[in-house]
């Protein structure tokens, strides 16, 4: 774990670009959520995300809502 401000961040993170594009066929929104939830359950707290990771879902950013759900924001 690394300390960033008052937050603990896992030393190994999950790169999320492949969830929506850039690495073969995109995952469904549900499968992307499962990947992120599984990573979180395994102890990942660092998710490499970007606003542009909407991929084939331009009206729904798959990564950001899942990150918020993992953090308990909604």
Tab-separated table of C-alpha atoms in Angstrom:
chain	number	residue	atom	x	y	z
A	1	UNK	CA	0.000	0.000	0.000
A	2	UNK	CA	1.007	3.559	-0.647
A	3	UNK	CA	-0.274	6.552	1.260
A	4	UNK	CA	-1.618	9.379	-0.915
A	5	UNK	CA	-2.747	12.211	1.327
A	6	UNK	CA	-5.026	10.479	3.806
A	7	UNK	CA	-5.893	7.595	1.447
A	8	UNK	CA	-4.258	4.195	1.170
A	9	UNK	CA	-3.705	3.145	-2.435
A	10	UNK	CA	-2.749	-0.345	-3.571
A	11	UNK	CA	0.723	-0.590	-5.095
A	12	UNK	CA	-0.713	-2.563	-8.015
A	13	UNK	CA	-3.620	-1.047	-9.915
A	14	UNK	CA	-6.122	-2.028	-12.563
A	15	UNK	CA	-5.821	-0.350	-15.964
A	16	UNK	CA	-9.394	0.250	-17.112
A	17	UNK	CA	-8.936	1.307	-20.744
A	18	UNK	CA	-9.427	-2.247	-22.016
A	19	UNK	CA	-12.879	-2.417	-20.442
A	20	UNK	CA	-14.436	-0.175	-23.084
A	21	UNK	CA	-12.009	-0.103	-26.016
A	22	UNK	CA	-8.444	-0.441	-27.288
A	23	UNK	CA	-8.008	-4.131	-26.523
A	24	UNK	CA	-10.228	-6.266	-28.734
A	25	UNK	CA	-13.997	-6.239	-28.421
A	26	UNK	CA	-15.291	-4.058	-25.590
A	27	UNK	CA	-16.835	-5.669	-22.534
A	28	UNK	CA	-20.479	-5.205	-21.723
A	29	UNK	CA	-21.193	-2.687	-18.991
A	30	UNK	CA	-22.100	-5.560	-16.677
A	31	UNK	CA	-18.864	-7.462	-17.365
A	32	UNK	CA	-16.817	-4.299	-16.846
A	33	UNK	CA	-18.506	-3.822	-13.486
A	34	UNK	CA	-17.709	-7.430	-12.530
A	35	UNK	CA	-14.027	-6.962	-13.410
A	36	UNK	CA	-13.766	-3.815	-11.313
A	37	UNK	CA	-15.692	-5.307	-8.389
A	38	UNK	CA	-13.531	-8.445	-8.437
A	39	UNK	CA	-10.352	-6.357	-8.482
A	40	UNK	CA	-11.664	-4.353	-5.533
A	41	UNK	CA	-12.555	-7.544	-3.654
A	42	UNK	CA	-8.961	-8.715	-4.230
A	43	UNK	CA	-7.610	-5.533	-2.628
A	44	UNK	CA	-7.124	-3.185	-5.564
A	45	UNK	CA	-7.786	0.419	-4.653
A	46	UNK	CA	-5.935	2.020	-7.561
A	47	UNK	CA	-7.956	2.151	-10.783
A	48	UNK	CA	-6.271	3.764	-13.781
A	49	UNK	CA	-9.151	5.649	-15.393
A	50	UNK	CA	-9.625	8.565	-17.747
A	51	UNK	CA	-12.597	10.601	-18.899
A	52	UNK	CA	-12.016	9.357	-22.443
A	53	UNK	CA	-12.636	5.705	-21.454
A	54	UNK	CA	-16.187	5.797	-22.782
A	55	UNK	CA	-15.221	3.658	-25.784
A	56	UNK	CA	-18.279	2.273	-27.538
A	57	UNK	CA	-20.613	3.671	-24.886
A	58	UNK	CA	-20.330	7.413	-25.577
A	59	UNK	CA	-23.414	8.250	-23.518
A	60	UNK	CA	-22.424	6.022	-20.598
A	61	UNK	CA	-18.968	6.111	-19.123
A	62	UNK	CA	-18.622	2.532	-17.895
A	63	UNK	CA	-15.568	3.100	-15.755
A	64	UNK	CA	-16.542	6.162	-13.715
A	65	UNK	CA	-19.907	4.893	-12.392
A	66	UNK	CA	-18.319	1.592	-11.381
A	67	UNK	CA	-15.517	3.381	-9.564
A	68	UNK	CA	-18.070	5.508	-7.713
A	69	UNK	CA	-20.087	2.411	-6.777
A	70	UNK	CA	-16.961	0.716	-5.427
A	71	UNK	CA	-16.198	3.792	-3.348
A	72	UNK	CA	-19.744	3.776	-1.970
A	73	UNK	CA	-20.718	7.057	-3.600
A	74	UNK	CA	-23.936	5.599	-5.024
